[in-house]
Amino acid sequence: MPTSREAILAALHARLSAQLPATALRGEVLPERVPAAGLLILRDGEPGEPEVTLSPLAYHYQHRAEIEAVVQGADLDAAFDTLTASVGTALAADRTLGGLCDWVEAEAPRPVDLPVEGAASLKAAVIPVVLHYSTADPLASPT
């Protein structure tokens, strides 16, 4: 059985894959071609230092994962806006990822334009996603 952290990240990836027309990958390198609907790459990020409560022992995380959003084509600004808005809509549809998380919230994207030699430019951004969750043991499966 996976840890709470892995279960939450897998659920986030599954939500992005199922709810969006863009291709959603996890932990992959940027492929040579960006699909017409866009590309999302989920990075596991950092769980950070947890707050700890005793009796019962619980570790409370604000895990910062990242979604890299990439579009390519003629109207970069509109495609980028559509893709990032759809990420927000998918996250807002279930802020607990099926009860695995206390709360999921995205932060504003940090966009950059990337020129590509001999091809259409890319517009990309990192979208920080904060996953609030608690676990009894940061290295074991939830009980």
Coordinates of N, CA and C in Angstrom, one line a residue:
M1 N 0.8 -1.2 0.0 CA 0.0 0.0 0.0 C 0.9 1.2 0.0
P2 N 0.6 2.2 -0.8 CA 1.4 3.4 -0.9 C 1.3 4.3 0.3
T3 N 2.3 5.2 0.5 CA 2.3 6.2 1.6 C 1.2 7.2 1.2
S4 N 0.8 8.0 2.2 CA -0.2 9.0 2.0 C 0.3 10.0 0.9
R5 N 1.6 10.3 1.0 CA 2.2 11.2 0.0 C 2.0 10.7 -1.4
E6 N 2.4 9.4 -1.6 CA 2.3 8.8 -3.0 C 0.9 8.7 -3.4
A7 N 0.0 8.3 -2.5 CA -1.5 8.2 -2.9 C -2.0 9.5 -3.3
I8 N -1.6 10.6 -2.7 CA -2.1 11.9 -3.0 C -1.6 12.4 -4.3
L9 N -0.3 12.2 -4.6 CA 0.3 12.6 -5.8 C -0.3 11.8 -7.0
A10 N -0.5 10.5 -6.8 CA -1.1 9.6 -7.8 C -2.5 10.1 -8.1
A11 N -3.3 10.5 -7.1 CA -4.6 10.9 -7.3 C -4.6 12.3 -8.0
L12 N -3.7 13.1 -7.7 CA -3.6 14.4 -8.4 C -3.3 14.2 -9.9
H13 N -2.4 13.3 -10.2 CA -2.0 13.0 -11.6 C -3.2 12.3 -12.3
A14 N -3.9 11.5 -11.6 CA -5.1 10.8 -12.2 C -6.2 11.9 -12.5
R15 N -6.4 12.8 -11.6 CA -7.4 13.9 -11.9 C -7.0 14.7 -13.1
L16 N -5.7 15.1 -13.2 CA -5.3 15.9 -14.3 C -5.4 15.1 -15.6
S17 N -5.1 13.8 -15.6 CA -5.2 13.0 -16.8 C -6.7 12.8 -17.2
A18 N -7.6 12.6 -16.3 CA -9.0 12.3 -16.6 C -9.8 13.6 -16.9
Q19 N -9.5 14.7 -16.3 CA -10.3 15.9 -16.5 C -9.9 16.8 -17.6
L20 N -8.7 16.7 -18.1 CA -8.2 17.7 -19.0 C -7.9 17.1 -20.4
P21 N -8.1 17.9 -21.5 CA -7.7 17.4 -22.8 C -6.2 17.3 -23.0
A22 N -5.4 18.1 -22.2 CA -4.0 18.1 -22.4 C -3.4 16.7 -21.9
T23 N -2.3 16.4 -22.4 CA -1.5 15.2 -22.0 C -0.9 15.5 -20.6
A24 N -1.2 14.6 -19.7 CA -0.6 14.8 -18.3 C 0.4 13.7 -18.0
L25 N 1.6 14.1 -17.7 CA 2.7 13.1 -17.4 C 3.1 13.4 -15.9
R26 N 3.9 12.4 -15.4 CA 4.4 12.6 -14.0 C 5.9 12.3 -14.0
G27 N 6.6 13.4 -13.6 CA 8.1 13.2 -13.5 C 8.8 12.9 -14.7
E28 N 8.3 13.2 -15.9 CA 8.9 13.0 -17.2 C 9.7 14.2 -17.6
V29 N 10.6 14.0 -18.6 CA 11.3 15.1 -19.2 C 10.3 15.7 -20.3
L30 N 10.6 16.9 -20.7 CA 9.8 17.6 -21.7 C 10.0 16.8 -23.1
P31 N 9.0 16.3 -23.7 CA 9.1 15.6 -24.9 C 9.5 16.5 -26.1
E32 N 9.9 16.0 -27.2 CA 10.3 16.8 -28.3 C 9.0 17.6 -28.9
R33 N 7.9 16.9 -28.9 CA 6.7 17.5 -29.4 C 5.6 17.8 -28.3
V34 N 5.0 18.9 -28.4 CA 4.0 19.2 -27.4 C 2.6 19.0 -28.1
P35 N 1.7 18.2 -27.5 CA 0.4 17.9 -28.1 C -0.3 19.2 -28.3
A36 N -1.2 19.2 -29.3 CA -2.0 20.4 -29.7 C -2.8 20.9 -28.5
A37 N -3.3 20.1 -27.6 CA -4.1 20.5 -26.4 C -3.2 21.0 -25.3
G38 N -1.9 20.8 -25.4 CA -1.0 21.2 -24.3 C -0.5 20.0 -23.6
L39 N 0.5 20.3 -22.7 CA 1.2 19.3 -22.0 C 1.3 19.7 -20.5
L40 N 1.0 18.8 -19.6 CA 1.2 19.0 -18.2 C 2.2 18.0 -17.6
I41 N 3.1 18.4 -16.8 CA 4.1 17.5 -16.2 C 4.0 17.8 -14.7
L42 N 3.5 16.8 -14.0 CA 3.5 16.9 -12.5 C 4.8 16.5 -11.9
R43 N 5.4 17.4 -11.1 CA 6.6 17.2 -10.4 C 6.2 17.0 -8.9
D44 N 6.8 16.0 -8.3 CA 6.5 15.6 -6.9 C 6.7 16.8 -5.9
G45 N 7.7 17.6 -6.1 CA 7.9 18.8 -5.3 C 8.5 18.4 -3.9
E46 N 8.2 19.3 -2.9 CA 8.8 19.1 -1.6 C 7.7 19.1 -0.5
P47 N 7.7 18.1 0.3 CA 6.7 18.1 1.4 C 7.0 19.1 2.5
G48 N 8.2 19.6 2.6 CA 8.6 20.6 3.6 C 8.6 20.0 5.0
E49 N 8.8 20.9 6.0 CA 8.8 20.5 7.4 C 7.4 20.4 7.9
P50 N 7.0 19.3 8.4 CA 5.6 19.2 8.9 C 5.5 19.8 10.3
E51 N 4.3 20.2 10.6 CA 3.9 20.6 12.0 C 3.5 19.2 12.6
V52 N 3.9 19.1 13.9 CA 3.7 17.8 14.5 C 2.8 18.0 15.7
T53 N 1.8 17.1 15.9 CA 0.9 17.1 17.1 C 1.1 15.8 17.7
L54 N 1.0 15.8 19.0 CA 1.2 14.6 19.8 C -0.2 14.1 20.4
S55 N -0.3 12.8 20.6 CA -1.4 12.2 21.3 C -2.8 12.5 20.6
P56 N -3.1 11.9 19.5 CA -2.2 11.0 18.7 C -1.2 11.7 17.9
L57 N -0.1 11.0 17.6 CA 1.0 11.6 16.8 C 0.5 11.8 15.4
A58 N 0.7 13.0 14.9 CA 0.3 13.3 13.5 C 1.3 14.3 12.9
Y59 N 1.6 14.1 11.6 CA 2.5 15.0 10.9 C 1.6 15.8 9.9
H60 N 1.5 17.1 10.0 CA 0.7 17.9 9.1 C 1.6 18.6 8.1
Y61 N 1.3 18.2 6.8 CA 2.2 18.7 5.7 C 1.4 19.8 4.9
Q62 N 2.2 20.7 4.4 CA 1.8 21.6 3.3 C 2.8 21.3 2.1
H63 N 2.6 20.2 1.5 CA 3.4 19.7 0.4 C 3.3 20.6 -0.8
R64 N 4.4 21.1 -1.4 CA 4.4 21.9 -2.6 C 4.8 21.1 -3.8
A65 N 3.8 20.6 -4.5 CA 4.1 20.0 -5.8 C 4.1 21.0 -6.9
E66 N 4.5 20.7 -8.1 CA 4.5 21.6 -9.2 C 3.9 21.0 -10.4
I67 N 3.2 21.8 -11.2 CA 2.7 21.3 -12.5 C 3.3 22.2 -13.5
E68 N 4.1 21.6 -14.4 CA 4.6 22.4 -15.5 C 3.6 22.4 -16.7
A69 N 3.1 23.5 -17.1 CA 2.1 23.6 -18.2 C 2.8 24.2 -19.4
V70 N 2.7 23.5 -20.5 CA 3.4 23.9 -21.8 C 2.4 23.9 -22.9
V71 N 2.4 24.9 -23.7 CA 1.6 25.0 -25.0 C 2.5 25.5 -26.1
Q72 N 2.1 25.1 -27.3 CA 2.9 25.4 -28.5 C 1.8 25.7 -29.6
G73 N 2.1 26.6 -30.5 CA 1.2 26.8 -31.6 C 1.1 28.3 -31.9
A74 N 0.0 28.6 -32.7 CA -0.2 29.9 -33.2 C -0.6 30.9 -32.2
D75 N -1.6 30.7 -31.4 CA -2.1 31.6 -30.4 C -1.7 31.2 -29.0
L76 N -0.5 31.4 -28.7 CA 0.1 31.0 -27.4 C -0.7 31.5 -26.2
D77 N -1.0 32.8 -26.2 CA -1.6 33.4 -25.0 C -3.0 32.8 -24.7
A78 N -3.8 32.6 -25.7 CA -5.2 32.0 -25.5 C -5.1 30.5 -25.1
A79 N -4.2 29.8 -25.8 CA -4.0 28.4 -25.5 C -3.5 28.2 -24.0
F80 N -2.6 29.0 -23.7 CA -2.0 29.0 -22.3 C -3.1 29.3 -21.3
D81 N -3.8 30.4 -21.5 CA -4.9 30.8 -20.6 C -5.9 29.7 -20.4
T82 N -6.3 29.0 -21.6 CA -7.3 27.9 -21.5 C -6.7 26.8 -20.7
L83 N -5.5 26.4 -20.9 CA -4.9 25.3 -20.2 C -4.8 25.6 -18.7
T84 N -4.3 26.7 -18.3 CA -4.1 27.0 -16.9 C -5.5 27.1 -16.2
A85 N -6.5 27.7 -16.9 CA -7.8 27.8 -16.3 C -8.4 26.4 -16.1
S86 N -8.2 25.5 -17.1 CA -8.7 24.1 -16.9 C -8.0 23.4 -15.8
V87 N -6.8 23.7 -15.5 CA -6.1 23.1 -14.3 C -6.9 23.5 -13.0
G88 N -7.1 24.8 -13.0 CA -7.8 25.4 -11.8 C -9.2 24.8 -11.6
T89 N -9.9 24.6 -12.7 CA -11.3 24.0 -12.7 C -11.2 22.6 -12.2
A90 N -10.2 21.8 -12.7 CA -10.1 20.4 -12.3 C -9.8 20.3 -10.8
L91 N -8.9 21.1 -10.3 CA -8.6 21.1 -8.9 C -9.8 21.5 -8.0
A92 N -10.5 22.5 -8.5 CA -11.7 23.1 -7.7 C -12.8 22.0 -7.6
A93 N -12.9 21.1 -8.6 CA -14.0 20.2 -8.6 C -13.9 19.2 -7.5
D94 N -12.7 18.9 -6.9 CA -12.5 18.0 -5.8 C -11.3 18.5 -5.0
R95 N -11.5 19.4 -4.1 CA -10.4 19.9 -3.3 C -9.8 18.9 -2.3
T96 N -10.4 17.8 -2.1 CA -9.8 16.8 -1.2 C -9.3 15.5 -1.9
L97 N -9.3 15.5 -3.2 CA -8.8 14.4 -4.0 C -9.4 13.1 -3.5
G98 N -10.7 13.1 -3.4 CA -11.4 11.9 -3.0 C -11.3 11.6 -1.5
G99 N -11.0 12.6 -0.7 CA -10.8 12.4 0.7 C -9.4 12.1 1.2
L100 N -8.4 12.0 0.2 CA -7.0 11.7 0.6 C -6.3 12.9 1.2
C101 N -6.8 14.1 0.8 CA -6.1 15.3 1.2 C -7.1 16.2 2.0
D102 N -6.6 17.0 2.9 CA -7.4 18.0 3.6 C -7.9 19.1 2.6
W103 N -6.9 19.6 1.8 CA -7.2 20.7 0.9 C -6.1 20.7 -0.2
V104 N -6.6 21.1 -1.4 CA -5.6 21.3 -2.5 C -5.9 22.7 -3.1
E105 N -4.8 23.4 -3.2 CA -4.9 24.8 -3.8 C -3.8 25.1 -4.7
A106 N -4.1 25.7 -5.8 CA -3.1 26.1 -6.8 C -2.7 27.6 -6.6
E107 N -1.5 27.9 -6.9 CA -1.1 29.3 -6.9 C -1.0 29.8 -8.3
A108 N -0.8 31.1 -8.5 CA -0.8 31.7 -9.8 C 0.4 31.1 -10.6
P109 N 0.3 30.9 -11.9 CA 1.4 30.4 -12.7 C 2.4 31.4 -12.9
R110 N 3.7 31.0 -13.1 CA 4.8 31.9 -13.4 C 5.2 31.6 -14.8
P111 N 4.6 32.3 -15.8 CA 4.8 32.0 -17.2 C 6.1 32.5 -17.8
V112 N 6.6 31.8 -18.8 CA 7.8 32.2 -19.6 C 7.5 31.8 -21.0
D113 N 8.0 32.6 -21.9 CA 8.0 32.3 -23.4 C 9.4 31.7 -23.7
L114 N 9.3 30.5 -24.4 CA 10.6 29.8 -24.7 C 10.7 29.7 -26.2
P115 N 11.7 30.5 -26.8 CA 11.9 30.3 -28.3 C 12.5 29.0 -28.6
V116 N 12.1 28.4 -29.7 CA 12.6 27.1 -30.1 C 13.1 27.3 -31.5
E117 N 14.4 27.0 -31.7 CA 15.0 27.2 -33.0 C 14.4 26.3 -34.1
G118 N 13.9 26.9 -35.1 CA 13.3 26.1 -36.2 C 11.9 25.6 -36.0
A119 N 11.2 26.0 -34.9 CA 9.9 25.6 -34.6 C 9.1 26.7 -33.9
A120 N 7.8 26.4 -33.8 CA 7.0 27.4 -33.1 C 7.4 27.6 -31.6
S121 N 7.3 28.8 -31.1 CA 7.7 29.0 -29.7 C 6.8 28.3 -28.8
L122 N 7.3 28.1 -27.6 CA 6.5 27.5 -26.5 C 6.2 28.5 -25.4
K123 N 5.1 28.4 -24.8 CA 4.8 29.2 -23.6 C 4.6 28.2 -22.5
A124 N 5.3 28.4 -21.4 CA 5.3 27.4 -20.3 C 5.2 28.2 -19.0
A125 N 4.8 27.4 -18.0 CA 4.7 28.0 -16.6 C 4.8 26.9 -15.6
V126 N 5.2 27.2 -14.5 CA 5.2 26.3 -13.3 C 4.0 26.8 -12.5
I127 N 3.1 25.9 -12.2 CA 1.9 26.1 -11.4 C 2.2 25.4 -10.0
P128 N 2.5 26.2 -9.0 CA 2.7 25.5 -7.7 C 1.3 25.0 -7.1
V129 N 1.3 23.8 -6.6 CA 0.1 23.3 -6.0 C 0.4 22.8 -4.6
V130 N -0.3 23.4 -3.6 CA -0.1 23.1 -2.2 C -1.1 22.0 -1.8
L131 N -0.6 20.9 -1.3 CA -1.4 19.8 -0.9 C -1.3 19.7 0.7
H132 N -2.4 20.0 1.3 CA -2.5 19.9 2.8 C -3.0 18.6 3.2
Y133 N -2.2 17.9 4.0 CA -2.6 16.5 4.4 C -1.9 16.2 5.7
S134 N -2.4 15.2 6.4 CA -1.8 14.7 7.7 C -1.6 13.2 7.6
T135 N -0.6 12.8 8.3 CA -0.3 11.3 8.3 C 0.3 11.0 9.7
A136 N 0.1 9.7 10.1 CA 0.6 9.3 11.4 C 2.1 8.9 11.2
D137 N 2.6 8.6 10.0 CA 4.0 8.2 9.8 C 4.4 8.7 8.4
P138 N 5.4 9.6 8.3 CA 5.7 10.1 7.0 C 6.3 9.0 6.0
L139 N 6.8 7.9 6.5 CA 7.4 6.9 5.7 C 6.6 5.6 5.6
A140 N 5.4 5.5 6.2 CA 4.6 4.3 6.1 C 3.3 4.5 5.5
S141 N 2.6 3.4 5.1 CA 1.3 3.5 4.6 C 0.3 4.0 5.6
P142 N -0.8 4.7 5.2 CA -1.8 5.1 6.1 C -2.5 3.9 6.7
T143 N -2.9 4.1 7.9 CA -3.7 3.0 8.6 C -5.1 3.2 8.5

